[in-house]
PDB file of C-alpha atoms in Angstrom:
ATOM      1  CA  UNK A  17     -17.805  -3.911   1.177  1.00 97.00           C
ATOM      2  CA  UNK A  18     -14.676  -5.146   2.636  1.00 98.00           C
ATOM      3  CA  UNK A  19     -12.767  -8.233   1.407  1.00 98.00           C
ATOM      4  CA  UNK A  20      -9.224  -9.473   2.827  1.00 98.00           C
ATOM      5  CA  UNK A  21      -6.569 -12.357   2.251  1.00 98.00           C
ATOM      6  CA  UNK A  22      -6.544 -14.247   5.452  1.00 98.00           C
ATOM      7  CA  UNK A  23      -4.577 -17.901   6.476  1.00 98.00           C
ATOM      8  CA  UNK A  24      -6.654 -20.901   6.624  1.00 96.00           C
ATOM      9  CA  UNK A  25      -4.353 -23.784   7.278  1.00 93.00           C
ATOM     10  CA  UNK A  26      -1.611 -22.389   6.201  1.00 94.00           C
ATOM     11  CA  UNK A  27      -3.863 -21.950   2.880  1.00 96.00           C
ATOM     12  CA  UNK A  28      -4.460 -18.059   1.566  1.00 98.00           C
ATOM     13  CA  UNK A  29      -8.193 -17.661   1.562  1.00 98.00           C
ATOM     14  CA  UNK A  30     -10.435 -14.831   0.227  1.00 98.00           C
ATOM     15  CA  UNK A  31     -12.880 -13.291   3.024  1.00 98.00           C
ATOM     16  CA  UNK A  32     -15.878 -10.792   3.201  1.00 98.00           C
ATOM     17  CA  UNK A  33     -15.154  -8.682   6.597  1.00 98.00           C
ATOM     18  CA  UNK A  34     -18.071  -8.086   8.521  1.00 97.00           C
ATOM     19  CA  UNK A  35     -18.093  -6.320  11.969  1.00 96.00           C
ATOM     20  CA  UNK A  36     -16.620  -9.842  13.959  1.00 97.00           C
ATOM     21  CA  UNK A  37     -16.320 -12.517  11.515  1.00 98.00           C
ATOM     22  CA  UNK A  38     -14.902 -12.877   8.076  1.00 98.00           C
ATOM     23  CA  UNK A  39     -16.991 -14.847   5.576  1.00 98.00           C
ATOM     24  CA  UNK A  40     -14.498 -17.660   3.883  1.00 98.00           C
ATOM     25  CA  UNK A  41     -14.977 -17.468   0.425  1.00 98.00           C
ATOM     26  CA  UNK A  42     -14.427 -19.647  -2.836  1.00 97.00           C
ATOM     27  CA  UNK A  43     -12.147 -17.138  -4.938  1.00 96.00           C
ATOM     28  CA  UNK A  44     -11.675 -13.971  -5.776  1.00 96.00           C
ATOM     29  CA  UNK A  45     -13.735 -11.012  -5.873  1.00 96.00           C
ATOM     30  CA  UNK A  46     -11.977  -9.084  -8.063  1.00 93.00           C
ATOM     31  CA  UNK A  47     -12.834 -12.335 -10.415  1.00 90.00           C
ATOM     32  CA  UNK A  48     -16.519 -12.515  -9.976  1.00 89.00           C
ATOM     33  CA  UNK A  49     -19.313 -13.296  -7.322  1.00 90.00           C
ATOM     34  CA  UNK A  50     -17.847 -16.129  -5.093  1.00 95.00           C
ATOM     35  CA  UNK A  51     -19.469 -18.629  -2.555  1.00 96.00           C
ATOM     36  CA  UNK A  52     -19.461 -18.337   1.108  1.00 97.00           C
ATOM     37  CA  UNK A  53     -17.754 -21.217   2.652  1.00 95.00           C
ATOM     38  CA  UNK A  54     -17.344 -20.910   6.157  1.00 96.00           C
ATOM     39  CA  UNK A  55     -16.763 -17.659   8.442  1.00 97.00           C
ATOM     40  CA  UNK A  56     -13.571 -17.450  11.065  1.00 97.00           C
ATOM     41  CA  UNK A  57     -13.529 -14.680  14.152  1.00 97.00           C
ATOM     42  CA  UNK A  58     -12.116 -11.463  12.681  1.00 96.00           C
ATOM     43  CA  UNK A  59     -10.539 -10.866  15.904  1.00 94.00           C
ATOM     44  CA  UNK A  60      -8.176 -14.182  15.610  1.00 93.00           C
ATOM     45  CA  UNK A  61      -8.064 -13.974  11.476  1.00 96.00           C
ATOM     46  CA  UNK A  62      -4.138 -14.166  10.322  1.00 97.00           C
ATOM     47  CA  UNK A  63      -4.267 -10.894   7.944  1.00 98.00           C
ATOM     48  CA  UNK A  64      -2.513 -12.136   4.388  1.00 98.00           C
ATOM     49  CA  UNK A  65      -1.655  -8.872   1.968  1.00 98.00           C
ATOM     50  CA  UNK A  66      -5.363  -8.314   1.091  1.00 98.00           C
ATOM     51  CA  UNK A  67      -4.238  -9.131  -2.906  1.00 98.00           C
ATOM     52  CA  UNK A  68      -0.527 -10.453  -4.429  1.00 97.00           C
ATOM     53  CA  UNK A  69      -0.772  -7.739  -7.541  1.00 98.00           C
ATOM     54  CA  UNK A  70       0.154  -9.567 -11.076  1.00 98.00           C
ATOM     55  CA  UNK A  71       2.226  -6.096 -11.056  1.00 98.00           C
ATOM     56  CA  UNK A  72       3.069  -3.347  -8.778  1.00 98.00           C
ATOM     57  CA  UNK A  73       3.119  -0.007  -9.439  1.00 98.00           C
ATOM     58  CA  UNK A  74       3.744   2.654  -6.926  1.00 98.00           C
ATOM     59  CA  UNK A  75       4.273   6.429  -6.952  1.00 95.00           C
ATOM     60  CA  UNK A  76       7.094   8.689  -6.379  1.00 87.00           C
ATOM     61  CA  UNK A  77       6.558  11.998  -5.023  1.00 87.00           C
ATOM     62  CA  UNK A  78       3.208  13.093  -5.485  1.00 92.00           C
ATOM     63  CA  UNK A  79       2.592  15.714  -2.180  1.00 93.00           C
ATOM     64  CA  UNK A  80       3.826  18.989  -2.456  1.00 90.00           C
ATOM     65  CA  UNK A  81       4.678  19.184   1.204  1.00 84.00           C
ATOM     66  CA  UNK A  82       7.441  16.332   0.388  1.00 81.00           C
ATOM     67  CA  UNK A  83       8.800  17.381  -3.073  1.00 87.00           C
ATOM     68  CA  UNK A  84       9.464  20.837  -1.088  1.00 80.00           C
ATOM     69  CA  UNK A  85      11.287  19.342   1.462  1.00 74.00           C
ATOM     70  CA  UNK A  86      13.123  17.054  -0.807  1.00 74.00           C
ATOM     71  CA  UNK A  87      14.285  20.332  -2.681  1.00 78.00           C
ATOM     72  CA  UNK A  88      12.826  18.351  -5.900  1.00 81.00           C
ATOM     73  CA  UNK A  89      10.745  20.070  -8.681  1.00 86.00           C
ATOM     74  CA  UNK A  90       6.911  19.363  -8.796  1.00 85.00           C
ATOM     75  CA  UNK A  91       6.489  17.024 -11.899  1.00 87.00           C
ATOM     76  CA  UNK A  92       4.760  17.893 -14.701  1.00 91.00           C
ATOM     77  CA  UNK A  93       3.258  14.564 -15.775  1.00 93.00           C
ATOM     78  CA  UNK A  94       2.309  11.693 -13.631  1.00 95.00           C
ATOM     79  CA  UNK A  95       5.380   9.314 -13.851  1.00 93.00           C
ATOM     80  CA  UNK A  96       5.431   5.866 -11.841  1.00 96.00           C
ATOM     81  CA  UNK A  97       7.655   3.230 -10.773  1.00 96.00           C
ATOM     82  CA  UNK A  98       7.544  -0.486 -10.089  1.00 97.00           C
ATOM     83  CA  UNK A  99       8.203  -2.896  -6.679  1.00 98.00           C
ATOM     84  CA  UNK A 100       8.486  -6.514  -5.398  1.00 98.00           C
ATOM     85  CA  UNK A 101       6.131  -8.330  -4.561  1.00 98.00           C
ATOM     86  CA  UNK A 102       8.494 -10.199  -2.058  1.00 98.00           C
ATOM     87  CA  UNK A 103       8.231  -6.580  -0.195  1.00 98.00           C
ATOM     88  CA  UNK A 104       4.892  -7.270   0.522  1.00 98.00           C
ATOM     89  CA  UNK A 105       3.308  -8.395   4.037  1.00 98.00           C
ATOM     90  CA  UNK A 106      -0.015  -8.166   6.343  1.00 98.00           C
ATOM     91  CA  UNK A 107      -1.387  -6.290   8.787  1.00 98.00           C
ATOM     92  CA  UNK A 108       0.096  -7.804  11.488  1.00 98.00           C
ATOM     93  CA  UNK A 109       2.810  -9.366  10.534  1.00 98.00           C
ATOM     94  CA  UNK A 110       6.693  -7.861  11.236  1.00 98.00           C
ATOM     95  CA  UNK A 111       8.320  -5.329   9.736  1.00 98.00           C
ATOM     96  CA  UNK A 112      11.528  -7.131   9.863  1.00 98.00           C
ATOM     97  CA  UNK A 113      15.034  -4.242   9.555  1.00 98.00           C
ATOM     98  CA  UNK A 114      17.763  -6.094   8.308  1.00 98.00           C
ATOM     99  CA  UNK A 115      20.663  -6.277  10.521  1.00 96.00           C
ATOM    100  CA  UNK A 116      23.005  -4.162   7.923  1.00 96.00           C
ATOM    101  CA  UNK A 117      20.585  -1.603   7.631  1.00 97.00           C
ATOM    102  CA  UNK A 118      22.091   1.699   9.128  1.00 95.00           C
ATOM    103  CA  UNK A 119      20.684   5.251   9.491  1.00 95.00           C
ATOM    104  CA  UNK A 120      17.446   6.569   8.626  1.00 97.00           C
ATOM    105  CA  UNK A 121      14.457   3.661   8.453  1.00 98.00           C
ATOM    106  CA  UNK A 122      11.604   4.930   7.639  1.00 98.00           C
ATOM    107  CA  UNK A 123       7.889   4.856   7.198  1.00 98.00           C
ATOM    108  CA  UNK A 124       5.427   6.400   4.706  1.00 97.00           C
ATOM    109  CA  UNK A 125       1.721   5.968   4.526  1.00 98.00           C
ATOM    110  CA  UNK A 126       0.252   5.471   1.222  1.00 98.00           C
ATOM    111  CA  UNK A 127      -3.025   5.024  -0.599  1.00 98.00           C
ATOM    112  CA  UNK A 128      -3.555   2.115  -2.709  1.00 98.00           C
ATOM    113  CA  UNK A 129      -5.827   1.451  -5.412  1.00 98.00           C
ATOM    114  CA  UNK A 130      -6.815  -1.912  -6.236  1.00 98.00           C
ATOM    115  CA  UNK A 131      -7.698  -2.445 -10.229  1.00 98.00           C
ATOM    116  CA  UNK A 132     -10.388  -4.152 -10.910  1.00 98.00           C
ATOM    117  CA  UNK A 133     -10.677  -4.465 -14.974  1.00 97.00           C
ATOM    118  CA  UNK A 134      -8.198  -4.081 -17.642  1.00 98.00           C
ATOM    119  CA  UNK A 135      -7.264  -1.348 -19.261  1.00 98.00           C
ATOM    120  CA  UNK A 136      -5.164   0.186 -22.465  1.00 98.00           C
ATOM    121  CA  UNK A 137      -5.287   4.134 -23.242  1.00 98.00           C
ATOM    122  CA  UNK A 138      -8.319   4.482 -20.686  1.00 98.00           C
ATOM    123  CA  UNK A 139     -10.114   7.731 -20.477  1.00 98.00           C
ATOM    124  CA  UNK A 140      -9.921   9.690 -16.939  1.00 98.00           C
ATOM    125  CA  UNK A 141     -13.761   8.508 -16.937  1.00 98.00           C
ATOM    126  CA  UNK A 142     -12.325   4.860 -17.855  1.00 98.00           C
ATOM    127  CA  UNK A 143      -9.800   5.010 -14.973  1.00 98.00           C
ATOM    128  CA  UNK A 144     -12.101   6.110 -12.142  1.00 98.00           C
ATOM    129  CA  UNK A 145     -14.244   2.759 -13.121  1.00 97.00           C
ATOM    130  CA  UNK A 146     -11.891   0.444 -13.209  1.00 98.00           C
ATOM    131  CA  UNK A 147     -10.637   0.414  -9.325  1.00 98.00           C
ATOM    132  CA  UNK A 148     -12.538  -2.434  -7.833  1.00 98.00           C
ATOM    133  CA  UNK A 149     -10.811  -0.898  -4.284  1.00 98.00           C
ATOM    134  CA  UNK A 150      -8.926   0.530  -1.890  1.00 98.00           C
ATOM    135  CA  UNK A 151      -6.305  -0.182   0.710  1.00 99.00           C
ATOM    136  CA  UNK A 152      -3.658   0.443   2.931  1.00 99.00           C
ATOM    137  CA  UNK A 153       0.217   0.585   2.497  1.00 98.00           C
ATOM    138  CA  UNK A 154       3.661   1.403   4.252  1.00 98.00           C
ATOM    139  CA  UNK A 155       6.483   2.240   1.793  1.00 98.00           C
ATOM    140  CA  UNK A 156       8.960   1.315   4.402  1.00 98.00           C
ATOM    141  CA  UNK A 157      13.074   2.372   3.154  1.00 98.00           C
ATOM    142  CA  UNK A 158      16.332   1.991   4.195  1.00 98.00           C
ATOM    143  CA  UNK A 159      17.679   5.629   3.059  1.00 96.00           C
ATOM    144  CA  UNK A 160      21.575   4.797   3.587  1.00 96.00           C
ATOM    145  CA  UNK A 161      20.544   1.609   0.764  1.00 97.00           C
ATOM    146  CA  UNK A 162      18.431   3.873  -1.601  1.00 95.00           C
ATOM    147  CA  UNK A 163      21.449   6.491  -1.694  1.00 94.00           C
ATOM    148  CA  UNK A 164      24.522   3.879  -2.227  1.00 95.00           C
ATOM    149  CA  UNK A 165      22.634   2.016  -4.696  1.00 95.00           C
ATOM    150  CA  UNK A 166      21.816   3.289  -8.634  1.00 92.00           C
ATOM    151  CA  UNK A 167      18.142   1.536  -7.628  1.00 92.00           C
ATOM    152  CA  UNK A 168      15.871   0.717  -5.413  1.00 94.00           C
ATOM    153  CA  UNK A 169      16.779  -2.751  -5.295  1.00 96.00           C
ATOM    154  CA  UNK A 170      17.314  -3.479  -1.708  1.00 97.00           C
ATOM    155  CA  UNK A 171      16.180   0.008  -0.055  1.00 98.00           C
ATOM    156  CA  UNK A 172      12.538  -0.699  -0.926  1.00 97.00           C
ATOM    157  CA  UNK A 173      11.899  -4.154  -1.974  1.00 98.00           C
ATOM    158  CA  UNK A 174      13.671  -6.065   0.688  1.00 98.00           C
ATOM    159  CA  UNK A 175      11.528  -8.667   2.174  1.00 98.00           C
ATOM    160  CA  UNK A 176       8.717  -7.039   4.685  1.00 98.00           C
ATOM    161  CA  UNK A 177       9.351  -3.417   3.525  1.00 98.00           C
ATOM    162  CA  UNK A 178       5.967  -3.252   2.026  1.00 98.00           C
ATOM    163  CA  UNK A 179       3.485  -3.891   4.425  1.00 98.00           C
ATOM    164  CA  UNK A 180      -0.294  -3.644   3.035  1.00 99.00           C
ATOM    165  CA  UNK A 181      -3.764  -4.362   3.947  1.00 98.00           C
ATOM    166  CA  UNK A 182      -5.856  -5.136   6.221  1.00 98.00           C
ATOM    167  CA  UNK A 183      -8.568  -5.406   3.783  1.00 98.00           C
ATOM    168  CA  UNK A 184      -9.807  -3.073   0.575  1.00 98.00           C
ATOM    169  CA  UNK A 185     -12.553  -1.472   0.652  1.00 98.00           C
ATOM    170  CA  UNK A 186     -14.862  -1.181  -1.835  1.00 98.00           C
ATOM    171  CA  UNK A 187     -17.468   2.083  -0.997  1.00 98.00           C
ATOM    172  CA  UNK A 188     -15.484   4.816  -0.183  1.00 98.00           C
ATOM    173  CA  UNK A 189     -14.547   8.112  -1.393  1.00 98.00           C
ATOM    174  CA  UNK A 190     -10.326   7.792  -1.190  1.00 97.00           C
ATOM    175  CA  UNK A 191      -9.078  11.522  -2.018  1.00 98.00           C
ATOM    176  CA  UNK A 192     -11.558  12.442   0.254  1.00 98.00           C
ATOM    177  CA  UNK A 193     -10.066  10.839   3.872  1.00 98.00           C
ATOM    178  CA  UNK A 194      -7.318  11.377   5.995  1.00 98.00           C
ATOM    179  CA  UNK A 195      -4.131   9.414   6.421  1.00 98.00           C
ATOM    180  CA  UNK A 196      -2.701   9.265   9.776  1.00 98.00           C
ATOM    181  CA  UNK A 197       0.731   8.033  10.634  1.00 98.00           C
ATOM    182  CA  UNK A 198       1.388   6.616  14.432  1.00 98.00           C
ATOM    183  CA  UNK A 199       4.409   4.946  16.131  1.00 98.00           C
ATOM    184  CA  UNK A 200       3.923   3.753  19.509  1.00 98.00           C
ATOM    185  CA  UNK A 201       0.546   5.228  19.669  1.00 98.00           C
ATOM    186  CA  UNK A 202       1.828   8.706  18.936  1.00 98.00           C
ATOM    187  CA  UNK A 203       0.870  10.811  16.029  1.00 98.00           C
ATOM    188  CA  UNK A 204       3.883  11.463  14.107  1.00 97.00           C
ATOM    189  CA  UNK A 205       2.084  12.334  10.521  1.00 96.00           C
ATOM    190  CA  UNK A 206      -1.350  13.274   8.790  1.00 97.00           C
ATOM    191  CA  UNK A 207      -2.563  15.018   5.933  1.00 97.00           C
ATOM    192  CA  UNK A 208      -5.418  15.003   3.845  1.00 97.00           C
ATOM    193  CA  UNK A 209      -5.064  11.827   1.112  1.00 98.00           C
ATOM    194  CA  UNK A 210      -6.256  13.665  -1.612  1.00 97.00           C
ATOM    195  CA  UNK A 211      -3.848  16.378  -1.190  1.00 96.00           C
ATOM    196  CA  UNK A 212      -1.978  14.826  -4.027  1.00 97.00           C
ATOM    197  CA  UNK A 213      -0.334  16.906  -7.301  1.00 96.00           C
ATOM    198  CA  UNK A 214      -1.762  13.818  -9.591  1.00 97.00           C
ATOM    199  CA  UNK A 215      -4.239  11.760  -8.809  1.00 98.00           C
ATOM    200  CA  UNK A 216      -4.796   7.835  -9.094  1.00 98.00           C
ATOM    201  CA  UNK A 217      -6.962   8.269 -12.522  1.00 98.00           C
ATOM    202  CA  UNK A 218      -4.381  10.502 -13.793  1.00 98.00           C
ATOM    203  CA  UNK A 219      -1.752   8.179 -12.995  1.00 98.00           C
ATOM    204  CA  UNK A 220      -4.215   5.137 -14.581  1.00 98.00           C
ATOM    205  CA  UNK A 221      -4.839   7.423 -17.704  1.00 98.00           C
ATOM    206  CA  UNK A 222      -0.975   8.077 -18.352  1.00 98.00           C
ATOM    207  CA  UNK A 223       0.226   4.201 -17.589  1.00 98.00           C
ATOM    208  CA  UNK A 224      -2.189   3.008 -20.034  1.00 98.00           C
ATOM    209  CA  UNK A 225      -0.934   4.830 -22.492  1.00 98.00           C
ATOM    210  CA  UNK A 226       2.360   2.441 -22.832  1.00 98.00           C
ATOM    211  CA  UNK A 227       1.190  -0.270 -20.542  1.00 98.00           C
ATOM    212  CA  UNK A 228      -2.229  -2.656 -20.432  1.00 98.00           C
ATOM    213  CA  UNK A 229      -3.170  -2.826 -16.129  1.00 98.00           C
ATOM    214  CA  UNK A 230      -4.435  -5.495 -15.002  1.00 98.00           C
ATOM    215  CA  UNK A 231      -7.177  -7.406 -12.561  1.00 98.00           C
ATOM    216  CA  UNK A 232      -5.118  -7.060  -9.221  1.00 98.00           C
ATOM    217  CA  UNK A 233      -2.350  -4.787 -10.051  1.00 98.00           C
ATOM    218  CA  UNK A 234      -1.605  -2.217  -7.346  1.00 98.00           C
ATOM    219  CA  UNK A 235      -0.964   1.122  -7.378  1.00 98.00           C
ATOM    220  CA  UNK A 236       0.231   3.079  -4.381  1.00 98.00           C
ATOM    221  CA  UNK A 237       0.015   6.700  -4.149  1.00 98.00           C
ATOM    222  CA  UNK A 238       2.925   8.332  -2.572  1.00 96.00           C
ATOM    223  CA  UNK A 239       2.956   9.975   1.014  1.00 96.00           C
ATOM    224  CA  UNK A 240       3.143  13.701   2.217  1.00 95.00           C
ATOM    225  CA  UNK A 241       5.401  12.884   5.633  1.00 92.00           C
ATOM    226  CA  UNK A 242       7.700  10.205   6.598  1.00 94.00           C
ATOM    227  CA  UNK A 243       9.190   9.448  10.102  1.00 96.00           C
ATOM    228  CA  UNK A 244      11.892   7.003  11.606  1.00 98.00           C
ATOM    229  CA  UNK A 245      11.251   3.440  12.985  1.00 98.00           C
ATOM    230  CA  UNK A 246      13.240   1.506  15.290  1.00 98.00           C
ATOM    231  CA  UNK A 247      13.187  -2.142  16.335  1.00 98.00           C
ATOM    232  CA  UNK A 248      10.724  -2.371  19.381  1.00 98.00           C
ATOM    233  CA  UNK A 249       8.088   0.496  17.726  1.00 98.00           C
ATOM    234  CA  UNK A 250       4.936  -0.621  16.425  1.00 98.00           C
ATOM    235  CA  UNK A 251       3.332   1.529  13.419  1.00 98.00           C
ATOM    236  CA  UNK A 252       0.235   2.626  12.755  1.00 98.00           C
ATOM    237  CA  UNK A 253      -1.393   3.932   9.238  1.00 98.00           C
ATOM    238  CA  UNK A 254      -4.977   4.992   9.272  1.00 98.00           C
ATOM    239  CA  UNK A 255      -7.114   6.209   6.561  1.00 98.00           C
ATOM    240  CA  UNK A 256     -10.470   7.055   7.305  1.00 98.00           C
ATOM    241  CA  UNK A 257     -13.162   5.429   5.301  1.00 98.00           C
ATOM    242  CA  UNK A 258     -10.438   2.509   5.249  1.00 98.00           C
ATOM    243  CA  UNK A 259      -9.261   1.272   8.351  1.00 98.00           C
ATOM    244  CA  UNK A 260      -5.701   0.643  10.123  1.00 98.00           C
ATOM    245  CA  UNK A 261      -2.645  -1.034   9.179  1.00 98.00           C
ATOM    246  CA  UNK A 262      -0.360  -1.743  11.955  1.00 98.00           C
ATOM    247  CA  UNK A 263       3.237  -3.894  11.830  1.00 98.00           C
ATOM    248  CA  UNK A 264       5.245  -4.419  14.514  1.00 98.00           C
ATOM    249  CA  UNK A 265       9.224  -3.678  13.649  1.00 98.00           C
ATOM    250  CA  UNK A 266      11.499  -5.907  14.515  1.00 98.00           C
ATOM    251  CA  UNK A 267      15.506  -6.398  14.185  1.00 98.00           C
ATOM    252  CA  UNK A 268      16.515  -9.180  11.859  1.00 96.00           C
ATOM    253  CA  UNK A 269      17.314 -12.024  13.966  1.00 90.00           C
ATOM    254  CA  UNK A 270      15.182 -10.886  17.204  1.00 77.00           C
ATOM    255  CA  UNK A 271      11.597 -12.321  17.033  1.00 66.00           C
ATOM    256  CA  UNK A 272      11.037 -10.294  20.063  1.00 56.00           C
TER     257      UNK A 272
END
């Protein structure tokens, strides 16, 4: 099953996404078994982040392809990090480079689980059951920002940087897909998503030591490959079993 965040009226509206329409529904899924209240043409539907996480986690490193070319040291224990929601957008919707922003700006397709229950000091069993989903993100940076500041303040969480979506996906089999990175229509990066050196549950099992998760919180994965953006591009992340994200970039200022 697919469900998405879409814009009804300006209103954010859960939807069931069926093959051309999206079913309109009366809350959450993540919450319980809502009502169907309407449908709207998936092919028009304005794509909201498919959930607004009460907190986001997301991953640092976590392929060995990029901790080699980092010139890091693999980890030895999963250890995560935290983001802004403010970062977040839809499929869709702009990737917006602020007009300070010099050098590298880049891309990197990520895995996201979606929890679905609540956990403290969860088993790896415990973990695996409580992701109600999957879905899509782009860990967009602003490398000149990430290495002039002592965080990630502005180089990760500025507004639009996180693209996510379009939808999760409920019945699939995430470490077992592909993720594909495109700009313009051009492959620029893919890699097997499970390719990872610690998996979501392992991540889950460690959090929950120190930290009760949540209904909604996100966690995204980490990516094996990154690759520049420029105003103009539009980018592309696929995971099969999943679907597409894809943002238009745009400079700060310039709609167009």
């Amino acid at each position: 099953m697919r469900y998405a965040r879409v814009s009804v009226g300006g209103r954010a509206v859960w939807g069931r996404v069926g093959e051309t329409e999206v079913e309109l529904l009366s809350g959450s899924p993540v919450d319980g078994d809502p009502r169907v209240l309407g449908t709207v043409q998936r092919d028009s539907a304005v794509w909201l982040p498919p959930v607004v996480p009460p907190v986001f986690y997301a991953v640092g490193m976590n392929y060995p392809r990029h901790i080699k070319h980092a010139g890091a040291a693999v980890p030895d224990r999963p250890e995560v990090g935290y983001r802004a929601n403010n970062a977040l957008t839809g499929h869709r919707s702009p990737i917006v480079k602020p007009a300070e922003v010099e050098g590298r700006f880049e891309a990197e397709p990520e895995l996201v689980a979606v929890i679905g229950r609540t956990l403290r000091r969860a088993t790896y069993e415990e973990a695996r059951g409580s992701v109600f989903g999957w879905t899509i993100g782009n860990d967009v940076s602003a490398r000149t920002w990430q290495h002039q500041d002592r965080t990630f303040w502005r180089s990760k969480n500025s507004d639009t940087f996180k693209p996510m979506g379009p939808w999760i996906e409920t019945d699939v089999d995430p470490l077992a897909q592909r993720t594909t990175l495109r700009v313009n229509g051009e492959i620029r990066a893919e890699f097997p998503t499970g390719d990872m050196v610690f998996d979501p549950f392992d991540y889950l099992v460690e959090i929950t030591k120190h930290i009760t998760v949540h209904p909604g919180d996100v966690l995204w994965m980490g990516a094996e490959s990154t690759c520049q953006l420029e105003p103009g591009d539009t980018v592309e992340v696929e995971i099969s079993g999943i679907g597409v994200l894809s943002n238009p970039v745009q400079l700060e200022g310039n709609p167009s």
